[in-house]
Coordinates of N, CA and C in Angstrom, one line a residue:
M159 N 22.5 8.7 44.1 CA 22.1 9.6 42.9 C 23.1 9.3 41.7
I160 N 22.5 9.2 40.6 CA 23.2 8.9 39.4 C 24.2 10.0 39.1
N161 N 23.9 11.2 39.2 CA 24.8 12.3 38.9 C 26.1 12.2 39.7
I162 N 26.0 11.9 41.0 CA 27.2 11.8 41.8 C 28.0 10.6 41.3
L163 N 27.4 9.5 40.9 CA 28.1 8.4 40.4 C 28.9 8.8 39.1
I164 N 28.2 9.5 38.2 CA 28.8 10.0 36.9 C 30.0 10.9 37.2
V165 N 29.9 11.8 38.2 CA 31.0 12.7 38.5 C 32.1 11.8 39.1
G166 N 31.8 10.8 39.9 CA 32.8 9.9 40.5 C 33.6 9.1 39.4
I167 N 32.8 8.6 38.4 CA 33.4 7.9 37.3 C 34.4 8.8 36.6
C168 N 34.0 10.0 36.3 CA 34.8 10.9 35.5 C 36.1 11.2 36.3
I169 N 36.0 11.4 37.6 CA 37.2 11.7 38.4 C 38.1 10.4 38.4
A170 N 37.5 9.3 38.6 CA 38.3 8.0 38.6 C 39.0 7.8 37.3
M171 N 38.3 8.0 36.2 CA 38.9 7.8 34.9 C 40.0 8.7 34.7
F172 N 39.9 10.0 35.1 CA 41.0 10.9 35.0 C 42.2 10.5 35.8
I173 N 42.0 10.1 37.0 CA 43.1 9.6 37.9 C 43.8 8.4 37.2
I174 N 43.0 7.4 36.8 CA 43.6 6.2 36.2 C 44.3 6.6 34.9
S175 N 43.8 7.5 34.1 CA 44.5 7.9 32.9 C 45.8 8.6 33.1
V176 N 45.9 9.2 34.2 CA 47.2 9.9 34.5 C 48.3 8.8 34.7
F177 N 48.0 7.7 35.3 CA 48.9 6.6 35.5 C 49.0 5.6 34.3
M178 N 47.9 5.6 33.5 CA 47.9 4.7 32.3 C 47.4 5.6 31.1
P179 N 48.3 6.4 30.6 CA 47.9 7.3 29.5 C 47.4 6.6 28.2
Q180 N 47.8 5.3 28.1 CA 47.3 4.5 26.9 C 45.8 4.4 26.9
L181 N 45.2 4.6 28.0 CA 43.7 4.5 28.0 C 43.1 5.5 27.1
Y182 N 43.8 6.7 27.0 CA 43.3 7.7 26.1 C 43.0 7.2 24.7
Y183 N 43.9 6.4 24.2 CA 43.8 5.8 22.9 C 42.5 5.0 22.8
Y184 N 42.2 4.2 23.8 CA 41.1 3.3 23.7 C 39.7 4.0 24.1
F185 N 39.8 5.0 24.9 CA 38.5 5.5 25.5 C 38.2 6.9 24.9
A186 N 39.1 7.7 24.4 CA 38.8 9.0 23.7 C 38.1 8.7 22.4
L187 N 37.4 9.6 21.9 CA 36.7 9.5 20.6 C 37.6 9.9 19.5
W188 N 38.0 8.9 18.7 CA 38.8 9.1 17.5 C 37.9 8.9 16.3
P189 N 37.5 10.0 15.7 CA 36.4 9.9 14.6 C 36.8 8.9 13.5
N190 N 38.0 8.8 13.2 CA 38.4 7.9 12.1 C 38.5 6.5 12.6
L191 N 38.5 6.2 13.9 CA 38.5 4.9 14.4 C 37.2 4.4 15.0
F192 N 36.2 5.2 14.9 CA 34.9 4.9 15.5 C 34.3 3.6 15.1
T193 N 34.4 3.2 13.9 CA 33.8 1.9 13.4 C 34.5 0.7 14.0
N194 N 35.8 0.9 14.3 CA 36.6 -0.2 14.9 C 36.4 -0.2 16.5
M195 N 36.2 0.9 17.1 CA 36.0 1.1 18.5 C 34.8 1.9 18.9
P196 N 33.6 1.3 18.6 CA 32.4 2.0 18.8 C 32.1 2.4 20.2
W197 N 32.7 1.8 21.2 CA 32.4 2.1 22.6 C 32.9 3.5 22.9
Q198 N 33.8 4.0 22.1 CA 34.4 5.4 22.4 C 33.3 6.5 22.4
I199 N 32.2 6.2 21.7 CA 31.1 7.2 21.7 C 30.5 7.4 23.1
I200 N 30.7 6.4 23.9 CA 30.2 6.6 25.3 C 31.4 6.8 26.3
T201 N 32.5 6.1 26.1 CA 33.6 6.2 27.1 C 34.3 7.6 27.0
S202 N 34.3 8.2 25.9 CA 34.9 9.5 25.8 C 34.2 10.6 26.7
M203 N 32.9 10.3 27.0 CA 32.2 11.3 27.9 C 32.8 11.3 29.3
F204 N 33.5 10.2 29.6 CA 34.0 10.1 31.0 C 35.5 10.4 31.1
M205 N 36.1 10.7 30.0 CA 37.5 11.1 29.9 C 37.6 12.6 29.8
H206 N 38.7 13.1 30.3 CA 39.0 14.6 30.3 C 40.4 14.8 30.0
A207 N 40.7 15.9 29.2 CA 42.0 16.2 28.7 C 43.0 16.6 29.8
D208 N 42.6 17.4 30.7 CA 43.5 17.9 31.8 C 42.7 18.2 33.0
I209 N 43.4 18.6 34.0 CA 42.7 18.9 35.3 C 41.7 20.0 35.2
T210 N 42.1 21.1 34.5 CA 41.1 22.2 34.3 C 39.9 21.8 33.6
H211 N 40.0 21.0 32.6 CA 38.9 20.5 31.8 C 38.0 19.6 32.8
L212 N 38.6 18.8 33.5 CA 37.8 17.9 34.5 C 37.1 18.8 35.5
L213 N 37.8 19.7 36.2 CA 37.2 20.5 37.3 C 36.1 21.3 36.8
V214 N 36.3 22.0 35.6 CA 35.2 22.9 35.1 C 34.0 22.0 34.8
N215 N 34.2 20.9 34.0 CA 33.1 20.1 33.6 C 32.4 19.5 34.9
M216 N 33.1 19.0 35.8 CA 32.5 18.4 37.0 C 31.8 19.4 37.9
F217 N 32.3 20.6 38.0 CA 31.6 21.6 38.7 C 30.2 21.9 38.1
V218 N 30.2 22.2 36.8 CA 29.0 22.4 36.1 C 28.0 21.2 36.1
L219 N 28.6 20.0 35.9 CA 27.8 18.8 35.9 C 27.2 18.6 37.3
F220 N 28.0 18.8 38.4 CA 27.4 18.6 39.7 C 26.3 19.6 40.0
I221 N 26.4 20.9 39.6 CA 25.4 21.9 39.9 C 24.1 21.6 39.1
F222 N 24.3 21.6 37.8 CA 23.1 21.5 36.9 C 22.6 20.0 36.9
G223 N 23.5 19.1 36.9 CA 23.0 17.7 36.9 C 22.2 17.3 38.1
T224 N 22.7 17.7 39.3 CA 22.0 17.4 40.5 C 20.6 18.1 40.5
Y225 N 20.5 19.3 40.0 CA 19.3 20.0 39.9 C 18.3 19.3 39.0
L226 N 18.8 18.9 37.8 CA 17.9 18.2 36.9 C 17.5 16.8 37.4
E227 N 18.4 16.1 37.9 CA 18.1 14.8 38.4 C 17.0 14.8 39.5
N228 N 17.1 15.8 40.4 CA 16.1 16.0 41.5 C 14.7 16.3 40.9
M229 N 14.8 17.0 39.7 CA 13.5 17.4 39.1 C 12.8 16.3 38.3
V230 N 13.6 15.5 37.6 CA 13.0 14.5 36.6 C 13.2 13.1 37.1
G231 N 14.1 12.8 38.1 CA 14.3 11.5 38.5 C 15.6 10.9 37.9
S232 N 16.1 9.9 38.5 CA 17.4 9.3 38.1 C 17.4 8.7 36.7
K233 N 16.3 7.9 36.4 CA 16.2 7.2 35.1 C 16.2 8.2 34.0
K234 N 15.3 9.2 34.1 CA 15.2 10.2 33.0 C 16.4 11.0 32.9
Y235 N 17.0 11.3 34.0 CA 18.3 12.1 34.0 C 19.4 11.3 33.2
L236 N 19.5 10.1 33.6 CA 20.6 9.3 32.9 C 20.3 9.2 31.4
I237 N 19.1 9.1 31.0 CA 18.8 9.0 29.6 C 19.2 10.3 28.9
I238 N 18.8 11.5 29.5 CA 19.2 12.8 29.0 C 20.7 12.9 28.9
F239 N 21.4 12.5 29.9 CA 22.9 12.6 30.0 C 23.5 11.8 28.8
L240 N 23.1 10.5 28.8 CA 23.7 9.6 27.8 C 23.4 10.0 26.4
I241 N 22.1 10.2 26.1 CA 21.7 10.5 24.7 C 22.2 11.8 24.2
S242 N 22.2 12.8 25.1 CA 22.8 14.1 24.7 C 24.3 14.0 24.4
G243 N 25.0 13.2 25.2 CA 26.4 13.0 24.9 C 26.7 12.2 23.7
I244 N 25.8 11.1 23.5 CA 26.0 10.3 22.3 C 25.7 11.1 21.0
I245 N 24.6 11.8 21.0 CA 24.2 12.7 19.8 C 25.3 13.7 19.6
G246 N 25.8 14.3 20.6 CA 26.9 15.3 20.5 C 28.2 14.6 19.9
N247 N 28.5 13.4 20.3 CA 29.6 12.7 19.7 C 29.4 12.3 18.3
L248 N 28.2 11.9 18.0 CA 27.9 11.5 16.6 C 28.0 12.8 15.7
A249 N 27.6 13.9 16.2 CA 27.8 15.2 15.4 C 29.2 15.5 15.3
Y250 N 30.0 15.2 16.3 CA 31.5 15.4 16.2 C 32.1 14.6 15.1
I251 N 31.7 13.3 15.1 CA 32.2 12.4 14.0 C 31.8 12.9 12.6
A252 N 30.6 13.3 12.5 CA 30.1 13.8 11.2 C 30.9 15.1 10.8
Y253 N 31.1 16.0 11.7 CA 31.8 17.2 11.5 C 33.3 16.9 11.1
A254 N 33.9 15.9 11.8 CA 35.2 15.5 11.5 C 35.4 15.1 10.0
Y255 N 34.4 14.3 9.6 CA 34.5 13.8 8.2 C 34.2 14.9 7.2
L256 N 33.4 15.9 7.6 CA 33.1 17.0 6.7 C 34.4 18.0 6.6
T257 N 35.1 18.1 7.7 CA 36.2 19.1 7.7 C 37.6 18.4 7.5
G258 N 37.6 17.1 7.7 CA 38.9 16.4 7.6 C 39.7 16.6 8.9
D259 N 39.1 17.0 10.0 CA 39.8 17.2 11.3 C 39.5 16.0 12.1
Y260 N 40.4 15.1 12.2 CA 40.1 13.8 13.0 C 40.8 13.8 14.4
N261 N 40.9 15.0 15.0 CA 41.5 15.0 16.3 C 40.6 14.3 17.3
P262 N 41.2 13.7 18.3 CA 40.3 13.0 19.3 C 39.6 14.0 20.1
S263 N 38.5 13.5 20.7 CA 37.6 14.3 21.6 C 37.4 13.6 22.9
V264 N 37.4 14.3 24.0 CA 37.1 13.8 25.3 C 36.2 14.8 26.0
G265 N 35.5 14.4 27.0 CA 34.7 15.3 27.9 C 33.2 15.0 27.9
A266 N 32.6 15.5 28.9 CA 31.2 15.4 29.1 C 30.4 16.6 28.6
S267 N 31.0 17.5 27.9 CA 30.4 18.7 27.5 C 29.1 18.5 26.7
G268 N 29.1 17.6 25.8 CA 27.8 17.4 25.0 C 26.7 17.0 25.9
A269 N 27.0 16.1 26.9 CA 25.9 15.7 27.9 C 25.6 16.9 28.8
I270 N 26.6 17.7 29.2 CA 26.3 18.8 30.1 C 25.5 19.8 29.3
F271 N 25.8 20.1 28.1 CA 24.9 21.0 27.3 C 23.5 20.5 27.2
G272 N 23.4 19.2 27.0 CA 22.0 18.6 27.0 C 21.3 18.8 28.3
I273 N 22.0 18.7 29.4 CA 21.4 19.0 30.7 C 20.9 20.4 30.8
M274 N 21.8 21.3 30.4 CA 21.4 22.8 30.4 C 20.2 23.0 29.5
G275 N 20.2 22.4 28.3 CA 19.1 22.6 27.4 C 17.8 22.1 28.0
A276 N 17.8 20.9 28.7 CA 16.6 20.4 29.3 C 16.1 21.4 30.4
L277 N 17.1 21.9 31.2 CA 16.7 22.9 32.3 C 16.2 24.2 31.7
A278 N 16.7 24.6 30.5 CA 16.2 25.8 29.9 C 14.7 25.7 29.6
I279 N 14.2 24.5 29.3 CA 12.8 24.3 29.0 C 12.0 24.0 30.3
L280 N 12.6 23.2 31.2 CA 11.9 22.7 32.4 C 11.8 23.7 33.5
S281 N 12.9 24.5 33.6 CA 13.0 25.5 34.7 C 13.6 26.8 34.1
P282 N 12.9 27.5 33.2 CA 13.4 28.6 32.5 C 13.8 29.8 33.3
H283 N 13.3 29.9 34.5 CA 13.6 31.1 35.3 C 14.7 30.8 36.3
L284 N 15.3 29.6 36.3 CA 16.4 29.3 37.1 C 17.5 30.3 36.8
K285 N 18.0 30.9 37.9 CA 19.1 32.0 37.7 C 20.5 31.3 37.8
V286 N 21.3 31.7 36.9 CA 22.7 31.3 36.9 C 23.6 32.4 36.7
V287 N 24.9 32.3 37.1 CA 25.9 33.3 36.9 C 26.8 32.8 35.7
V288 N 26.9 33.7 34.7 CA 27.7 33.4 33.6 C 28.9 34.4 33.6
F289 N 30.1 33.9 33.9 CA 31.3 34.7 33.9 C 31.5 35.3 32.5
P290 N 31.7 36.6 32.3 CA 32.0 37.6 33.3 C 30.9 38.5 33.6
L291 N 29.6 38.1 33.3 CA 28.5 39.0 33.6 C 28.4 39.2 35.1
P292 N 28.1 40.4 35.5 CA 28.1 40.7 37.0 C 26.8 40.3 37.7
I293 N 25.8 40.0 36.9 CA 24.5 39.7 37.5 C 24.0 38.3 37.1
P294 N 23.2 37.6 37.9 CA 22.6 36.4 37.5 C 21.6 36.6 36.3
V295 N 21.6 35.6 35.4 CA 20.6 35.6 34.3 C 19.9 34.3 34.3
S296 N 18.8 34.3 33.6 CA 18.0 33.0 33.5 C 18.8 32.0 32.8
I297 N 18.5 30.7 33.0 CA 19.2 29.6 32.3 C 19.0 29.8 30.8
R298 N 17.8 30.2 30.4 CA 17.6 30.4 29.0 C 18.5 31.4 28.4
V299 N 18.8 32.5 29.0 CA 19.7 33.5 28.5 C 21.1 32.9 28.5
A300 N 21.5 32.2 29.6 CA 22.8 31.6 29.6 C 23.0 30.6 28.5
V301 N 22.0 29.8 28.2 CA 22.1 28.8 27.1 C 22.2 29.5 25.8
A302 N 21.4 30.6 25.6 CA 21.5 31.3 24.4 C 22.9 31.9 24.2
I303 N 23.5 32.4 25.2 CA 24.8 33.0 25.1 C 25.8 31.9 24.8
F304 N 25.8 30.7 25.4 CA 26.7 29.6 25.1 C 26.5 29.1 23.7
A305 N 25.2 29.0 23.2 CA 25.0 28.6 21.9 C 25.5 29.6 20.9
L306 N 25.4 30.8 21.1 CA 25.9 31.9 20.2 C 27.4 31.8 20.1
I307 N 28.0 31.7 21.3 CA 29.5 31.5 21.3 C 30.0 30.3 20.5
D308 N 29.3 29.2 20.7 CA 29.7 28.0 20.0 C 29.4 28.1 18.5
L309 N 28.3 28.8 18.1 CA 28.1 29.0 16.7 C 29.2 29.9 16.0
I310 N 29.5 30.9 16.7 CA 30.6 31.8 16.2 C 31.9 31.1 16.1
L311 N 32.2 30.3 17.1 CA 33.5 29.6 17.2 C 33.6 28.3 16.4
L312 N 32.5 27.8 15.9 CA 32.4 26.5 15.2 C 33.5 26.4 14.1
P313 N 33.6 27.4 13.2 CA 34.6 27.2 12.2 C 36.0 27.2 12.7
Y314 N 36.2 27.6 13.9 CA 37.6 27.7 14.5 C 37.9 26.5 15.5
S315 N 37.1 25.5 15.4 CA 37.2 24.4 16.4 C 38.6 23.8 16.5
L316 N 39.3 23.7 15.3 CA 40.7 23.2 15.3 C 41.6 24.1 16.1
K317 N 41.4 25.4 16.0 CA 42.3 26.3 16.7 C 41.9 26.4 18.2
T318 N 40.7 26.3 18.5 CA 40.3 26.4 19.9 C 40.5 25.1 20.7
G319 N 40.5 24.0 20.0 CA 40.6 22.7 20.6 C 39.4 22.3 21.3
I320 N 38.3 23.0 21.0 CA 37.0 22.7 21.6 C 36.0 22.1 20.6
A321 N 35.3 21.1 21.0 CA 34.3 20.5 20.1 C 33.0 21.2 20.1
H322 N 33.0 22.4 19.5 CA 31.8 23.2 19.5 C 30.6 22.5 19.0
I323 N 30.7 21.7 17.9 CA 29.6 21.0 17.4 C 29.0 20.0 18.4
T324 N 29.8 19.4 19.2 CA 29.4 18.5 20.3 C 28.5 19.3 21.2
H325 N 28.9 20.5 21.6 CA 28.1 21.3 22.5 C 26.7 21.6 21.9
L326 N 26.7 22.1 20.6 CA 25.5 22.4 20.0 C 24.5 21.3 19.8
A327 N 25.1 20.1 19.4 CA 24.2 18.9 19.2 C 23.7 18.4 20.5
G328 N 24.5 18.5 21.6 CA 24.0 18.1 22.9 C 23.0 19.0 23.4
L329 N 23.2 20.3 23.2 CA 22.2 21.3 23.6 C 20.8 21.1 22.9
I330 N 20.9 20.9 21.6 CA 19.6 20.7 20.8 C 18.9 19.4 21.4
T331 N 19.7 18.4 21.6 CA 19.1 17.1 22.2 C 18.5 17.4 23.5
G332 N 19.1 18.1 24.4 CA 18.6 18.5 25.7 C 17.3 19.3 25.6
L333 N 17.3 20.3 24.7 CA 16.1 21.1 24.4 C 14.9 20.2 24.0
I334 N 15.2 19.2 23.1 CA 14.1 18.3 22.7 C 13.6 17.5 23.9
F335 N 14.5 16.9 24.6 CA 14.1 16.1 25.8 C 13.3 17.0 26.8
G336 N 13.8 18.2 27.0 CA 13.1 19.1 27.9 C 11.7 19.4 27.5
K337 N 11.5 19.6 26.2 CA 10.2 19.9 25.7 C 9.3 18.6 25.8
L338 N 9.8 17.5 25.5 CA 9.0 16.2 25.7 C 8.6 16.0 27.1
L339 N 9.5 16.2 28.0 CA 9.2 16.1 29.5 C 8.3 17.1 30.0
Y340 N 8.5 18.4 29.5 CA 7.6 19.5 29.9 C 6.2 19.2 29.6
D341 N 6.0 18.7 28.3 CA 4.6 18.5 27.9 C 3.9 17.4 28.7
R342 N 4.7 16.5 29.3 CA 4.1 15.4 30.1 C 4.0 15.7 31.6
M343 N 4.6 16.8 32.1 CA 4.6 17.1 33.5 C 3.3 17.7 34.0
D344 N 2.9 17.2 35.2 CA 1.7 17.8 35.8 C 2.0 19.1 36.5
V345 N 3.2 19.2 37.1 CA 3.7 20.4 37.8 C 4.7 21.1 36.9
K346 N 4.5 22.3 36.6 CA 5.4 23.1 35.8 C 6.4 23.9 36.7
Y347 N 7.6 23.9 36.4 CA 8.6 24.5 37.3 C 9.0 25.9 36.9
Y348 N 8.0 26.8 36.8 CA 8.2 28.2 36.4 C 8.4 29.0 37.6

């Protein structure tokens, strides 16, 4: 399964970067260096800032990514993952130039938000737990909550250290992919 491979690559890259921190310079997304190192738009998705960042992202990716891959197949899943992450990273670069904040970005969050967006369309009644809510909610409600939080915190990205624009752009990309796939599916997952 592609999702397991992606999780494995992320874990391997994190372990390697602990022993070779200079990889961060080459594989993180530096908005002002993107034209000289364009591969960063992809490699940054497989890098993570610290162990908590890695564990949270890999937990969410494992759960939702496996579910989506089983639903749409490995090829379509990989396309959703990569394109959502790339669009999220392009949005981050654009936002960096608009705000003058050229801090590097790492993580699979844009791709993960794309996966959640696709699931919100393809399997809208899927129940998920959103901390600290005490009851499961539909993935659509969860996605709406996450989008609202990111919209509210977007102007504070420098303070939060979170690429909120990447989340939002990845989510929108996933919603679009979800709608395109839903319209072509014979069996609806309601």
